[in-house]
Every structure is written in C-alpha cells, then in structure tokens.
PDB file of C-alpha atoms in Angstrom:
ATOM      1  CA  MET I 163      21.113   6.132  26.048  1.00  0.00           C
ATOM      2  CA  LYS I 164      20.508   6.257  22.329  1.00  0.00           C
ATOM      3  CA  ILE I 165      18.050   4.345  20.166  1.00  0.00           C
ATOM      4  CA  GLY I 166      19.620   4.652  16.787  1.00  0.00           C
ATOM      5  CA  ASN I 167      20.430   8.325  16.476  1.00  0.00           C
ATOM      6  CA  VAL I 168      17.758   9.409  19.020  1.00  0.00           C
ATOM      7  CA  SER I 169      19.093  10.503  22.415  1.00  0.00           C
ATOM      8  CA  ILE I 170      16.982   9.729  25.491  1.00  0.00           C
ATOM      9  CA  ASP I 171      17.861  11.586  28.623  1.00  0.00           C
ATOM     10  CA  GLY I 172      16.480   9.388  31.395  1.00  0.00           C
ATOM     11  CA  LEU I 173      15.549   5.887  32.404  1.00  0.00           C
ATOM     12  CA  ALA I 174      11.769   5.862  32.558  1.00  0.00           C
ATOM     13  CA  ALA I 175       9.462   5.602  29.521  1.00  0.00           C
ATOM     14  CA  LEU I 176       5.664   5.573  29.108  1.00  0.00           C
ATOM     15  CA  ALA I 177       4.184   2.382  27.616  1.00  0.00           C
ATOM     16  CA  PRO I 178       1.846   2.437  24.660  1.00  0.00           C
ATOM     17  CA  MET I 179      -1.436   1.706  26.369  1.00  0.00           C
ATOM     18  CA  ALA I 180      -4.520   1.552  24.149  1.00  0.00           C
ATOM     19  CA  GLY I 181      -7.202   3.980  25.157  1.00  0.00           C
ATOM     20  CA  VAL I 182      -4.871   5.655  27.616  1.00  0.00           C
ATOM     21  CA  ALA I 183      -1.646   6.889  26.054  1.00  0.00           C
ATOM     22  CA  ASP I 184      -3.153   9.627  23.900  1.00  0.00           C
ATOM     23  CA  ARG I 185      -1.546  13.027  23.285  1.00  0.00           C
ATOM     24  CA  ALA I 186      -2.835  14.621  26.422  1.00  0.00           C
ATOM     25  CA  PHE I 187      -1.624  11.836  28.665  1.00  0.00           C
ATOM     26  CA  ARG I 188       1.793  11.540  26.908  1.00  0.00           C
ATOM     27  CA  GLU I 189       2.375  15.293  27.307  1.00  0.00           C
ATOM     28  CA  LEU I 190       1.483  15.093  31.012  1.00  0.00           C
ATOM     29  CA  CYS I 191       3.791  12.171  31.619  1.00  0.00           C
ATOM     30  CA  VAL I 192       6.680  14.075  29.899  1.00  0.00           C
ATOM     31  CA  ARG I 193       5.901  16.998  32.198  1.00  0.00           C
ATOM     32  CA  PHE I 194       6.369  14.729  35.257  1.00  0.00           C
ATOM     33  CA  GLY I 195       9.542  13.065  34.063  1.00  0.00           C
ATOM     34  CA  ALA I 196       8.883  10.487  31.359  1.00  0.00           C
ATOM     35  CA  SER I 197      11.906  10.701  29.094  1.00  0.00           C
ATOM     36  CA  TYR I 198      10.427   8.769  26.196  1.00  0.00           C
ATOM     37  CA  VAL I 199       6.745   8.092  25.264  1.00  0.00           C
ATOM     38  CA  VAL I 200       5.011   5.732  22.820  1.00  0.00           C
ATOM     39  CA  SER I 201       1.658   6.211  21.158  1.00  0.00           C
ATOM     40  CA  GLU I 202      -1.358   4.064  21.478  1.00  0.00           C
ATOM     41  CA  MET I 203      -0.978   1.135  19.064  1.00  0.00           C
ATOM     42  CA  VAL I 204      -2.128   2.007  15.551  1.00  0.00           C
ATOM     43  CA  SER I 205      -3.561  -0.502  13.125  1.00  0.00           C
ATOM     44  CA  ALA I 206      -1.527  -0.664   9.895  1.00  0.00           C
ATOM     45  CA  ARG I 207      -4.592  -1.810   7.999  1.00  0.00           C
ATOM     46  CA  GLY I 208      -6.530   1.123   9.461  1.00  0.00           C
ATOM     47  CA  ILE I 209      -3.863   3.442   8.089  1.00  0.00           C
ATOM     48  CA  SER I 210      -4.095   1.797   4.717  1.00  0.00           C
ATOM     49  CA  PHE I 211      -7.841   2.458   4.608  1.00  0.00           C
ATOM     50  CA  PHE I 212      -7.267   6.104   5.782  1.00  0.00           C
ATOM     51  CA  ASN I 213      -9.676   5.522   8.650  1.00  0.00           C
ATOM     52  CA  ASP I 214     -10.189   8.901  10.419  1.00  0.00           C
ATOM     53  CA  LYS I 215     -10.045   7.458  14.002  1.00  0.00           C
ATOM     54  CA  THR I 216      -6.885   5.542  13.133  1.00  0.00           C
ATOM     55  CA  ILE I 217      -5.206   8.510  11.517  1.00  0.00           C
ATOM     56  CA  ASN I 218      -6.026  10.684  14.560  1.00  0.00           C
ATOM     57  CA  LEU I 219      -3.953   8.279  16.695  1.00  0.00           C
ATOM     58  CA  LEU I 220      -0.819   9.304  14.718  1.00  0.00           C
ATOM     59  CA  ARG I 221      -0.910  12.938  15.820  1.00  0.00           C
ATOM     60  CA  ILE I 222       2.004  14.030  17.992  1.00  0.00           C
ATOM     61  CA  SER I 223       2.409  17.375  19.720  1.00  0.00           C
ATOM     62  CA  ARG I 224       5.611  19.312  19.905  1.00  0.00           C
ATOM     63  CA  ASN I 225       5.706  18.854  23.713  1.00  0.00           C
ATOM     64  CA  GLU I 226       6.167  15.124  23.785  1.00  0.00           C
ATOM     65  CA  HIS I 227       9.436  14.302  22.013  1.00  0.00           C
ATOM     66  CA  PRO I 228      11.101  11.856  21.814  1.00  0.00           C
ATOM     67  CA  CYS I 229       7.963   9.994  20.864  1.00  0.00           C
ATOM     68  CA  ALA I 230       7.439   6.734  19.023  1.00  0.00           C
ATOM     69  CA  ILE I 231       4.381   5.775  16.918  1.00  0.00           C
ATOM     70  CA  GLN I 232       3.572   2.114  17.505  1.00  0.00           C
ATOM     71  CA  ILE I 233       1.932   0.166  14.655  1.00  0.00           C
ATOM     72  CA  PHE I 234       0.546  -3.338  14.545  1.00  0.00           C
ATOM     73  CA  GLY I 235      -0.290  -5.886  11.895  1.00  0.00           C
ATOM     74  CA  ASP I 236       0.938  -9.082  10.342  1.00  0.00           C
ATOM     75  CA  ASP I 237       1.610  -8.206   6.654  1.00  0.00           C
ATOM     76  CA  PRO I 238       5.179  -6.930   6.057  1.00  0.00           C
ATOM     77  CA  ASP I 239       4.147  -4.775   3.054  1.00  0.00           C
ATOM     78  CA  ILE I 240       1.207  -3.175   4.781  1.00  0.00           C
ATOM     79  CA  MET I 241       3.260  -2.537   7.855  1.00  0.00           C
ATOM     80  CA  ALA I 242       5.981  -0.923   5.787  1.00  0.00           C
ATOM     81  CA  ASN I 243       3.482   1.347   4.008  1.00  0.00           C
ATOM     82  CA  ALA I 244       1.884   2.294   7.307  1.00  0.00           C
ATOM     83  CA  ALA I 245       5.286   3.155   8.822  1.00  0.00           C
ATOM     84  CA  ALA I 246       6.086   5.306   5.765  1.00  0.00           C
ATOM     85  CA  PHE I 247       2.808   7.116   6.107  1.00  0.00           C
ATOM     86  CA  ALA I 248       3.342   7.636   9.853  1.00  0.00           C
ATOM     87  CA  LEU I 249       6.507   9.659   9.061  1.00  0.00           C
ATOM     88  CA  ASN I 250       4.199  12.517   7.974  1.00  0.00           C
ATOM     89  CA  TYR I 251       3.380  13.029  11.750  1.00  0.00           C
ATOM     90  CA  GLU I 252       7.126  13.433  12.653  1.00  0.00           C
ATOM     91  CA  PRO I 253       7.663  10.575  15.158  1.00  0.00           C
ATOM     92  CA  ASP I 254      11.224  10.092  16.404  1.00  0.00           C
ATOM     93  CA  ILE I 255      10.904   6.294  16.304  1.00  0.00           C
ATOM     94  CA  ILE I 256       8.607   3.644  14.773  1.00  0.00           C
ATOM     95  CA  ASP I 257       7.748   0.902  17.274  1.00  0.00           C
ATOM     96  CA  ILE I 258       6.309  -2.484  16.077  1.00  0.00           C
ATOM     97  CA  ASN I 259       3.907  -4.329  18.339  1.00  0.00           C
ATOM     98  CA  PHE I 260       4.602  -8.007  18.769  1.00  0.00           C
ATOM     99  CA  GLY I 261       3.302  -8.041  22.325  1.00  0.00           C
ATOM    100  CA  CYS I 262      -0.404  -7.012  22.631  1.00  0.00           C
ATOM    101  CA  PRO I 263      -2.346  -9.838  24.321  1.00  0.00           C
ATOM    102  CA  ALA I 264      -5.849  -8.555  23.369  1.00  0.00           C
ATOM    103  CA  PRO I 265      -7.855 -11.413  21.693  1.00  0.00           C
ATOM    104  CA  LYS I 266      -9.282  -9.026  19.123  1.00  0.00           C
ATOM    105  CA  VAL I 267      -5.754  -7.966  18.021  1.00  0.00           C
ATOM    106  CA  ASN I 268      -4.378 -11.515  18.066  1.00  0.00           C
ATOM    107  CA  LYS I 269      -7.296 -12.877  15.948  1.00  0.00           C
ATOM    108  CA  SER I 270      -6.491 -10.320  13.331  1.00  0.00           C
ATOM    109  CA  GLY I 271      -2.933 -11.723  13.224  1.00  0.00           C
ATOM    110  CA  GLY I 272      -1.250  -8.927  15.140  1.00  0.00           C
ATOM    111  CA  GLY I 273       0.298  -8.376  18.545  1.00  0.00           C
ATOM    112  CA  ALA I 274       1.517 -11.247  20.698  1.00  0.00           C
ATOM    113  CA  ILE I 275       0.426 -14.011  18.321  1.00  0.00           C
ATOM    114  CA  LEU I 276       3.370 -13.062  16.199  1.00  0.00           C
ATOM    115  CA  MET I 277       5.588 -14.558  18.932  1.00  0.00           C
ATOM    116  CA  LYS I 278       4.550 -17.863  17.400  1.00  0.00           C
ATOM    117  CA  SER I 279       6.087 -16.779  14.119  1.00  0.00           C
ATOM    118  CA  PRO I 280       9.628 -15.421  14.816  1.00  0.00           C
ATOM    119  CA  GLU I 281      10.644 -15.343  11.139  1.00  0.00           C
ATOM    120  CA  LEU I 282       7.582 -13.277  10.260  1.00  0.00           C
ATOM    121  CA  CYS I 283       8.567 -10.840  13.057  1.00  0.00           C
ATOM    122  CA  ALA I 284      11.921 -10.508  11.394  1.00  0.00           C
ATOM    123  CA  ARG I 285      10.432  -9.923   7.961  1.00  0.00           C
ATOM    124  CA  ILE I 286       8.128  -7.222   9.348  1.00  0.00           C
ATOM    125  CA  VAL I 287      11.021  -5.389  11.043  1.00  0.00           C
ATOM    126  CA  ALA I 288      13.116  -5.615   7.847  1.00  0.00           C
ATOM    127  CA  SER I 289      10.284  -4.283   5.675  1.00  0.00           C
ATOM    128  CA  VAL I 290       9.616  -1.399   8.001  1.00  0.00           C
ATOM    129  CA  LYS I 291      13.354  -0.640   8.294  1.00  0.00           C
ATOM    130  CA  ARG I 292      13.796  -0.407   4.526  1.00  0.00           C
ATOM    131  CA  VAL I 293      11.215   2.398   4.171  1.00  0.00           C
ATOM    132  CA  VAL I 294      11.904   4.754   7.082  1.00  0.00           C
ATOM    133  CA  ASN I 295      14.809   6.940   7.946  1.00  0.00           C
ATOM    134  CA  ILE I 296      14.296   6.877  11.750  1.00  0.00           C
ATOM    135  CA  PRO I 297      15.010   4.169  14.276  1.00  0.00           C
ATOM    136  CA  VAL I 298      12.771   1.067  14.421  1.00  0.00           C
ATOM    137  CA  THR I 299      12.111  -0.833  17.644  1.00  0.00           C
ATOM    138  CA  ALA I 300      10.185  -4.053  18.379  1.00  0.00           C
ATOM    139  CA  LYS I 301       8.025  -4.639  21.500  1.00  0.00           C
ATOM    140  CA  ILE I 302       7.693  -8.294  22.406  1.00  0.00           C
ATOM    141  CA  ARG I 303       6.510 -10.524  25.265  1.00  0.00           C
ATOM    142  CA  THR I 304       8.442 -13.428  26.782  1.00  0.00           C
ATOM    143  CA  GLY I 305       6.491 -15.843  24.557  1.00  0.00           C
ATOM    144  CA  TRP I 306       3.031 -17.045  23.760  1.00  0.00           C
ATOM    145  CA  ASP I 307       2.808 -19.349  26.819  1.00  0.00           C
ATOM    146  CA  TYR I 308       4.957 -21.101  29.320  1.00  0.00           C
ATOM    147  CA  SER I 309       5.822 -23.874  26.887  1.00  0.00           C
ATOM    148  CA  SER I 310       7.076 -21.450  24.216  1.00  0.00           C
ATOM    149  CA  VAL I 311       9.221 -18.808  25.874  1.00  0.00           C
ATOM    150  CA  ASN I 312      11.260 -17.582  22.996  1.00  0.00           C
ATOM    151  CA  ALA I 313      11.845 -13.933  23.596  1.00  0.00           C
ATOM    152  CA  PRO I 314      15.720 -14.049  23.344  1.00  0.00           C
ATOM    153  CA  PHE I 315      15.384 -15.783  19.918  1.00  0.00           C
ATOM    154  CA  VAL I 316      12.800 -13.360  18.673  1.00  0.00           C
ATOM    155  CA  ALA I 317      14.840 -10.381  19.944  1.00  0.00           C
ATOM    156  CA  LYS I 318      17.963 -11.604  18.123  1.00  0.00           C
ATOM    157  CA  LEU I 319      16.079 -12.100  14.830  1.00  0.00           C
ATOM    158  CA  CYS I 320      14.593  -8.590  15.153  1.00  0.00           C
ATOM    159  CA  GLU I 321      18.057  -7.110  15.813  1.00  0.00           C
ATOM    160  CA  ASN I 322      19.483  -8.928  12.820  1.00  0.00           C
ATOM    161  CA  SER I 323      16.643  -7.473  10.713  1.00  0.00           C
ATOM    162  CA  GLY I 324      17.497  -3.915  11.730  1.00  0.00           C
ATOM    163  CA  ALA I 325      15.710  -3.275  15.030  1.00  0.00           C
ATOM    164  CA  ASP I 326      17.472  -0.450  16.908  1.00  0.00           C
ATOM    165  CA  ALA I 327      16.100  -1.489  20.312  1.00  0.00           C
ATOM    166  CA  ILE I 328      13.967  -4.172  21.943  1.00  0.00           C
ATOM    167  CA  VAL I 329      11.146  -3.556  24.406  1.00  0.00           C
ATOM    168  CA  ILE I 330      10.297  -6.683  26.439  1.00  0.00           C
ATOM    169  CA  HIS I 331       7.195  -7.078  28.548  1.00  0.00           C
ATOM    170  CA  GLY I 332       8.174  -9.797  31.077  1.00  0.00           C
ATOM    171  CA  ARG I 333       5.061 -11.982  30.659  1.00  0.00           C
ATOM    172  CA  THR I 334       3.742 -14.467  28.172  1.00  0.00           C
ATOM    173  CA  ARG I 335       0.621 -13.710  26.241  1.00  0.00           C
ATOM    174  CA  ASP I 336      -1.262 -16.267  28.318  1.00  0.00           C
ATOM    175  CA  GLN I 337      -0.460 -14.340  31.428  1.00  0.00           C
ATOM    176  CA  MET I 338      -2.042 -11.177  30.084  1.00  0.00           C
ATOM    177  CA  PHE I 339      -1.314  -8.808  32.974  1.00  0.00           C
ATOM    178  CA  ARG I 340      -1.397 -11.192  35.855  1.00  0.00           C
ATOM    179  CA  PRO I 341       1.311 -10.854  38.511  1.00  0.00           C
ATOM    180  CA  GLY I 342       4.725 -12.485  38.039  1.00  0.00           C
ATOM    181  CA  VAL I 343       7.033 -10.570  35.786  1.00  0.00           C
ATOM    182  CA  ASP I 344       9.786 -12.796  34.438  1.00  0.00           C
ATOM    183  CA  LEU I 345      12.988 -10.759  35.086  1.00  0.00           C
ATOM    184  CA  ASP I 346      15.177 -13.724  34.193  1.00  0.00           C
ATOM    185  CA  THR I 347      13.915 -13.773  30.571  1.00  0.00           C
ATOM    186  CA  ILE I 348      14.303 -10.013  30.274  1.00  0.00           C
ATOM    187  CA  ALA I 349      17.962 -10.511  31.416  1.00  0.00           C
ATOM    188  CA  LYS I 350      18.384 -13.208  28.759  1.00  0.00           C
ATOM    189  CA  VAL I 351      16.998 -10.857  26.092  1.00  0.00           C
ATOM    190  CA  LYS I 352      19.488  -8.164  27.213  1.00  0.00           C
ATOM    191  CA  ALA I 353      22.278 -10.743  27.009  1.00  0.00           C
ATOM    192  CA  SER I 354      21.221 -11.924  23.524  1.00  0.00           C
ATOM    193  CA  VAL I 355      21.333  -8.602  21.694  1.00  0.00           C
ATOM    194  CA  SER I 356      23.718  -5.661  21.424  1.00  0.00           C
ATOM    195  CA  VAL I 357      21.025  -2.961  20.890  1.00  0.00           C
ATOM    196  CA  PRO I 358      19.369  -1.250  23.924  1.00  0.00           C
ATOM    197  CA  VAL I 359      16.736  -3.229  25.796  1.00  0.00           C
ATOM    198  CA  ILE I 360      13.810  -1.603  27.645  1.00  0.00           C
ATOM    199  CA  GLY I 361      12.151  -3.708  30.388  1.00  0.00           C
ATOM    200  CA  ASN I 362       8.381  -3.439  31.029  1.00  0.00           C
ATOM    201  CA  GLY I 363       5.979  -5.005  33.497  1.00  0.00           C
ATOM    202  CA  ASP I 364       4.790  -4.220  37.027  1.00  0.00           C
ATOM    203  CA  ILE I 365       6.868  -1.038  37.478  1.00  0.00           C
ATOM    204  CA  THR I 366       4.798   0.841  40.078  1.00  0.00           C
ATOM    205  CA  CYS I 367       7.484   2.723  42.046  1.00  0.00           C
ATOM    206  CA  GLY I 368      11.133   3.614  42.230  1.00  0.00           C
ATOM    207  CA  GLN I 369      12.038   0.377  44.012  1.00  0.00           C
ATOM    208  CA  ASP I 370      10.473  -1.701  41.169  1.00  0.00           C
ATOM    209  CA  ALA I 371      12.443   0.277  38.575  1.00  0.00           C
ATOM    210  CA  TYR I 372      15.683  -0.193  40.479  1.00  0.00           C
ATOM    211  CA  ASN I 373      15.045  -3.957  40.840  1.00  0.00           C
ATOM    212  CA  MET I 374      14.377  -4.432  37.140  1.00  0.00           C
ATOM    213  CA  LEU I 375      17.351  -2.308  35.998  1.00  0.00           C
ATOM    214  CA  HIS I 376      19.810  -4.097  38.378  1.00  0.00           C
ATOM    215  CA  ARG I 377      18.503  -7.601  38.064  1.00  0.00           C
ATOM    216  CA  THR I 378      18.193  -7.585  34.236  1.00  0.00           C
ATOM    217  CA  GLU I 379      20.814  -4.967  33.324  1.00  0.00           C
ATOM    218  CA  CYS I 380      18.333  -3.572  30.856  1.00  0.00           C
ATOM    219  CA  ASP I 381      19.010   0.014  29.648  1.00  0.00           C
ATOM    220  CA  MET I 382      15.704   1.553  30.605  1.00  0.00           C
ATOM    221  CA  ILE I 383      12.327   0.694  32.172  1.00  0.00           C
ATOM    222  CA  MET I 384       8.819   1.298  30.804  1.00  0.00           C
ATOM    223  CA  VAL I 385       5.886   2.196  33.015  1.00  0.00           C
ATOM    224  CA  GLY I 386       2.351   1.241  31.961  1.00  0.00           C
ATOM    225  CA  ARG I 387      -0.756   0.878  34.157  1.00  0.00           C
ATOM    226  CA  ALA I 388       0.886   2.448  37.197  1.00  0.00           C
ATOM    227  CA  ALA I 389       0.908   5.790  35.440  1.00  0.00           C
ATOM    228  CA  LEU I 390      -2.870   5.856  35.054  1.00  0.00           C
ATOM    229  CA  GLY I 391      -4.043   8.597  37.390  1.00  0.00           C
ATOM    230  CA  ASN I 392      -0.500   8.875  38.695  1.00  0.00           C
ATOM    231  CA  PRO I 393       1.855  10.634  36.169  1.00  0.00           C
ATOM    232  CA  TRP I 394       3.931  11.490  39.283  1.00  0.00           C
ATOM    233  CA  VAL I 395       5.291   7.922  39.136  1.00  0.00           C
ATOM    234  CA  PHE I 396       7.922   9.107  36.707  1.00  0.00           C
ATOM    235  CA  SER I 397       9.039  11.801  39.181  1.00  0.00           C
ATOM    236  CA  GLU I 398       9.187   9.168  41.910  1.00  0.00           C
ATOM    237  CA  VAL I 399      11.122   6.709  39.743  1.00  0.00           C
ATOM    238  CA  ASN I 400      13.640   9.409  38.699  1.00  0.00           C
ATOM    239  CA  HIS I 401      14.111  10.521  42.288  1.00  0.00           C
ATOM    240  CA  PHE I 402      14.672   7.016  43.529  1.00  0.00           C
ATOM    241  CA  LEU I 403      17.303   6.281  40.836  1.00  0.00           C
ATOM    242  CA  ASP I 404      19.009   9.708  41.097  1.00  0.00           C
ATOM    243  CA  PRO I 405      17.876  11.647  44.178  1.00  0.00           C
ATOM    244  CA  SER I 406      20.478  14.390  43.907  1.00  0.00           C
ATOM    245  CA  ASN I 407      19.255  15.558  40.452  1.00  0.00           C
ATOM    246  CA  TYR I 408      15.564  14.766  40.664  1.00  0.00           C
ATOM    247  CA  PRO I 409      13.738  16.162  43.752  1.00  0.00           C
ATOM    248  CA  TYR I 410      10.340  14.656  44.464  1.00  0.00           C
ATOM    249  CA  THR I 411       7.527  15.383  46.855  1.00  0.00           C
ATOM    250  CA  PRO I 412       4.366  13.214  46.770  1.00  0.00           C
ATOM    251  CA  PRO I 413       1.418  15.225  45.414  1.00  0.00           C
ATOM    252  CA  SER I 414      -1.210  16.579  47.781  1.00  0.00           C
ATOM    253  CA  ILE I 415      -4.847  15.821  47.270  1.00  0.00           C
ATOM    254  CA  GLU I 416      -5.314  19.401  45.911  1.00  0.00           C
ATOM    255  CA  GLU I 417      -2.476  18.871  43.375  1.00  0.00           C
ATOM    256  CA  LYS I 418      -3.940  15.568  42.251  1.00  0.00           C
ATOM    257  CA  LEU I 419      -7.300  17.199  41.605  1.00  0.00           C
ATOM    258  CA  GLN I 420      -5.708  20.161  39.858  1.00  0.00           C
ATOM    259  CA  VAL I 421      -3.797  17.858  37.506  1.00  0.00           C
ATOM    260  CA  MET I 422      -6.945  15.790  36.989  1.00  0.00           C
ATOM    261  CA  LEU I 423      -8.749  18.955  35.811  1.00  0.00           C
ATOM    262  CA  PHE I 424      -5.876  20.009  33.607  1.00  0.00           C
ATOM    263  CA  HIS I 425      -5.652  16.493  32.067  1.00  0.00           C
ATOM    264  CA  THR I 426      -9.370  16.344  31.403  1.00  0.00           C
ATOM    265  CA  GLY I 427      -9.313  19.815  29.861  1.00  0.00           C
ATOM    266  CA  SER I 428      -6.467  18.775  27.538  1.00  0.00           C
ATOM    267  CA  ILE I 429      -8.357  15.651  26.393  1.00  0.00           C
ATOM    268  CA  CYS I 430     -11.478  17.818  25.701  1.00  0.00           C
ATOM    269  CA  CYS I 431      -9.319  20.317  23.776  1.00  0.00           C
ATOM    270  CA  ASN I 432      -8.032  17.508  21.565  1.00  0.00           C
ATOM    271  CA  GLU I 433     -11.261  15.559  21.132  1.00  0.00           C
ATOM    272  CA  GLY I 434     -14.075  17.970  21.765  1.00  0.00           C
ATOM    273  CA  GLU I 435     -15.958  18.106  25.078  1.00  0.00           C
ATOM    274  CA  THR I 436     -18.460  15.298  24.448  1.00  0.00           C
ATOM    275  CA  LEU I 437     -16.004  12.667  23.327  1.00  0.00           C
ATOM    276  CA  GLY I 438     -13.263  14.016  25.522  1.00  0.00           C
ATOM    277  CA  ILE I 439     -15.287  13.631  28.726  1.00  0.00           C
ATOM    278  CA  MET I 440     -16.204  10.073  27.771  1.00  0.00           C
ATOM    279  CA  LYS I 441     -12.503   9.272  27.294  1.00  0.00           C
ATOM    280  CA  ALA I 442     -11.526  11.113  30.475  1.00  0.00           C
ATOM    281  CA  ARG I 443     -13.811   9.164  32.783  1.00  0.00           C
ATOM    282  CA  ARG I 444     -11.287   6.335  33.123  1.00  0.00           C
ATOM    283  CA  HIS I 445      -8.591   8.800  34.057  1.00  0.00           C
ATOM    284  CA  ILE I 446     -10.805  10.703  36.504  1.00  0.00           C
ATOM    285  CA  ILE I 447     -11.689   7.468  38.403  1.00  0.00           C
ATOM    286  CA  SER I 448      -7.981   6.695  38.550  1.00  0.00           C
ATOM    287  CA  TYR I 449      -7.038  10.137  39.897  1.00  0.00           C
ATOM    288  CA  ILE I 450      -9.445   9.869  42.792  1.00  0.00           C
ATOM    289  CA  ARG I 451      -8.499   6.266  43.669  1.00  0.00           C
ATOM    290  CA  GLY I 452      -6.797   6.294  47.047  1.00  0.00           C
ATOM    291  CA  ILE I 453      -8.175   9.714  48.027  1.00  0.00           C
ATOM    292  CA  PRO I 454     -10.230   9.570  51.242  1.00  0.00           C
ATOM    293  CA  PHE I 455     -13.954   9.144  50.530  1.00  0.00           C
ATOM    294  CA  ALA I 456     -13.138   8.257  46.948  1.00  0.00           C
ATOM    295  CA  SER I 457     -15.725   5.398  46.946  1.00  0.00           C
ATOM    296  CA  ALA I 458     -18.439   7.945  47.630  1.00  0.00           C
ATOM    297  CA  PHE I 459     -17.563   9.818  44.467  1.00  0.00           C
ATOM    298  CA  ARG I 460     -16.605   7.016  42.074  1.00  0.00           C
ATOM    299  CA  ASP I 461     -20.069   6.476  40.600  1.00  0.00           C
ATOM    300  CA  ARG I 462     -20.396  10.155  39.868  1.00  0.00           C
ATOM    301  CA  ALA I 463     -16.988  10.178  38.240  1.00  0.00           C
ATOM    302  CA  SER I 464     -18.103   7.438  35.902  1.00  0.00           C
ATOM    303  CA  ARG I 465     -21.145   9.528  34.810  1.00  0.00           C
ATOM    304  CA  VAL I 466     -19.743  12.960  34.206  1.00  0.00           C
ATOM    305  CA  THR I 467     -20.932  14.446  30.923  1.00  0.00           C
ATOM    306  CA  CYS I 468     -19.216  17.876  30.742  1.00  0.00           C
ATOM    307  CA  MET I 469     -16.237  19.758  32.063  1.00  0.00           C
ATOM    308  CA  ARG I 470     -18.386  21.612  34.615  1.00  0.00           C
ATOM    309  CA  ASP I 471     -19.337  18.221  36.111  1.00  0.00           C
ATOM    310  CA  VAL I 472     -15.694  17.428  36.616  1.00  0.00           C
ATOM    311  CA  GLU I 473     -15.017  20.805  38.196  1.00  0.00           C
ATOM    312  CA  VAL I 474     -17.908  20.397  40.647  1.00  0.00           C
ATOM    313  CA  LEU I 475     -16.758  16.869  41.448  1.00  0.00           C
ATOM    314  CA  ALA I 476     -13.227  18.124  42.238  1.00  0.00           C
ATOM    315  CA  GLU I 477     -14.576  20.959  44.456  1.00  0.00           C
ATOM    316  CA  GLU I 478     -16.743  18.628  46.432  1.00  0.00           C
ATOM    317  CA  ILE I 479     -13.897  16.098  46.958  1.00  0.00           C
ATOM    318  CA  LEU I 480     -11.585  18.828  48.057  1.00  0.00           C
ATOM    319  CA  ASN I 481     -14.136  20.397  50.418  1.00  0.00           C
ATOM    320  CA  THR I 482     -14.952  16.977  51.961  1.00  0.00           C
ATOM    321  CA  CYS I 483     -11.258  16.406  52.660  1.00  0.00           C
ATOM    322  CA  ARG I 484     -10.740  19.887  54.058  1.00  0.00           C
ATOM    323  CA  ASN I 485     -13.793  19.550  56.343  1.00  0.00           C
ATOM    324  CA  ASP I 486     -12.158  16.381  57.747  1.00  0.00           C
ATOM    325  CA  ALA I 487      -8.721  18.103  57.968  1.00  0.00           C
ATOM    326  CA  ILE I 488      -7.180  15.527  55.607  1.00  0.00           C
ATOM    327  CA  CYS I 489      -5.611  17.863  53.050  1.00  0.00           C
TER     328      CYS I 489
END
C-alpha cells in the first residue's frame, strides 16, 4: 500500500513503543520482516527546548526505512514546529500521537486525552500538514472510555485535515492494554475514511494478524508488545499471510540468544555501554522468557552491568539447555 507517496511493501508494522522502539530495535524488526516502523513518541515541547534526550529520539538509521517519527503534544503551533524540525532527521512520515494512555502524557495534554477534543486533533493535523512535505498520519484509540467511543468521527476529522493514514489501537484509554480489542470499531474507522487504516492491538501471531485484517478490512496491522524479545513475530506474520513468498522457521534457543547478544550490542553501540546495558535489560529478560530454566536466570538478567555479563549469561543458558538435551 501507499501512505501518501510512501510505498510500503508488506502488511506488518512495528508500533511506536516508548522505551522499546529505539533505533536498534527498529533495525532488528526490519531485518525480520517489519515493513514499516515508527519511532518512540517524541515530545514536541522537548524538541522546542532542544532537550538532548528528546533530540536523540529523532535519530533514524539508513537501515530502517520507511520509518515515521511520532510526536506528541497539544499545541498546534508547537507540534508544527516540532514536525518541521524532525524533517532534519529524514523520516519518511510524521505520525501524531492521539493514543498514548500514560497518565503522565495525558496530564500534559498529549496522547489519548485528545480523543476528548476531536476538533483540536483536527487542528493539530492541519498545522503539521501545512509545514511538512512528507505524509502525516494520526494514531488514535477507540475513545477515552466506553461512554465516548468516537474513533470513526476523530478519524474522519483527521482525514479532512490532511492525514494520509489512520492508525487505530482497538481499545479505549481506560482499557490501557487490558484484553479485549474492539475489532468492530476498527472496522468502522476503516469504513469512515478513504485513506489507509492500520489496525493495532493484541497481534501476537499470524492468526491474530489474519483475523484483524479480514474482520476489519484494514490495510495493514501493527505489532507492539508481542515483538519485545520476539522480532521473529514479523517473519511469522508474513509467512502466515503469504507462505509461498515468506518462509519461516521458529528460532532455536541458540538463535534467540545470538540475536539477544546482537541486539544488546547494537543498543550499547548507540547509547554507550553503561546506559545501553541498562536499556537492554528489559529486552534481555524478554528474550529468555519461555526458554527452559529462564526463571533461574531472570534475576541475573535484570542485574547485568556490562556486555561481558550478557555474554556469560547467554553461554550459561545455552550450556544448561545443551546439558539437558533441549537445544
């Protein structure tokens, strides 16, 4: 499909998860079949203050295109200025966050609380659209709560204001990430607009992707938490949807550990070893989840302090599995 003039060759995208979807992880997911990735959400106000940590979130590598930079905030002018500044980092798309449920973000006026103000959503999209020469998308939720499910209305207003695609997470803000994705509302959003619609929420395998695509008729699906420690989920989804063109073999324990080491090394390369290892701990724990004897190593995974610690951990896990003839 196309978002504006950007071609996307595939049906599975990586969601913009804060603290997870950094450059290293986005590159890895592309390697395993993600056809489109979105950055961690970036504060428009943080950009306006030239905050170093905020600016670092804008960096995109050449190995992860097409890639969107996602920004959040509630002031149309500040959002427009942030989007214009983000162009310096050569994103393919600017994505606007109207869906983050985090209380800290909502209290600042950004994220899902904007579902309560559809006209402001439209003004933000229009302001951003006026200052950038690349496609603009909007990520929304089904609504703020069960009594105010308004995603089709918000989606239409965003389209009318220039949005080139809509990403819809099939939950209200009140649901946070609890089970129960609302496929019916995603289908209503798809029916309400003429631009592409990307469905998001509880995609953990190929069957989930198939169900969302066929029940909602959305153009693409977006994978979030299921990719943590499991970038192979994109290979699995692609294989399930098109087995003749996308071969897939579940990873062995050894491959999981090899990718864990590669991923950790990439984070350290980008962030420096001290900060990189701290950021990598969450990923390391996720990689070993489900591996036999993982519980015996989980505490150590949460306390690694250098790359050598991670290498020793991987060696011990692999040797333990080999000794029990599990690999």
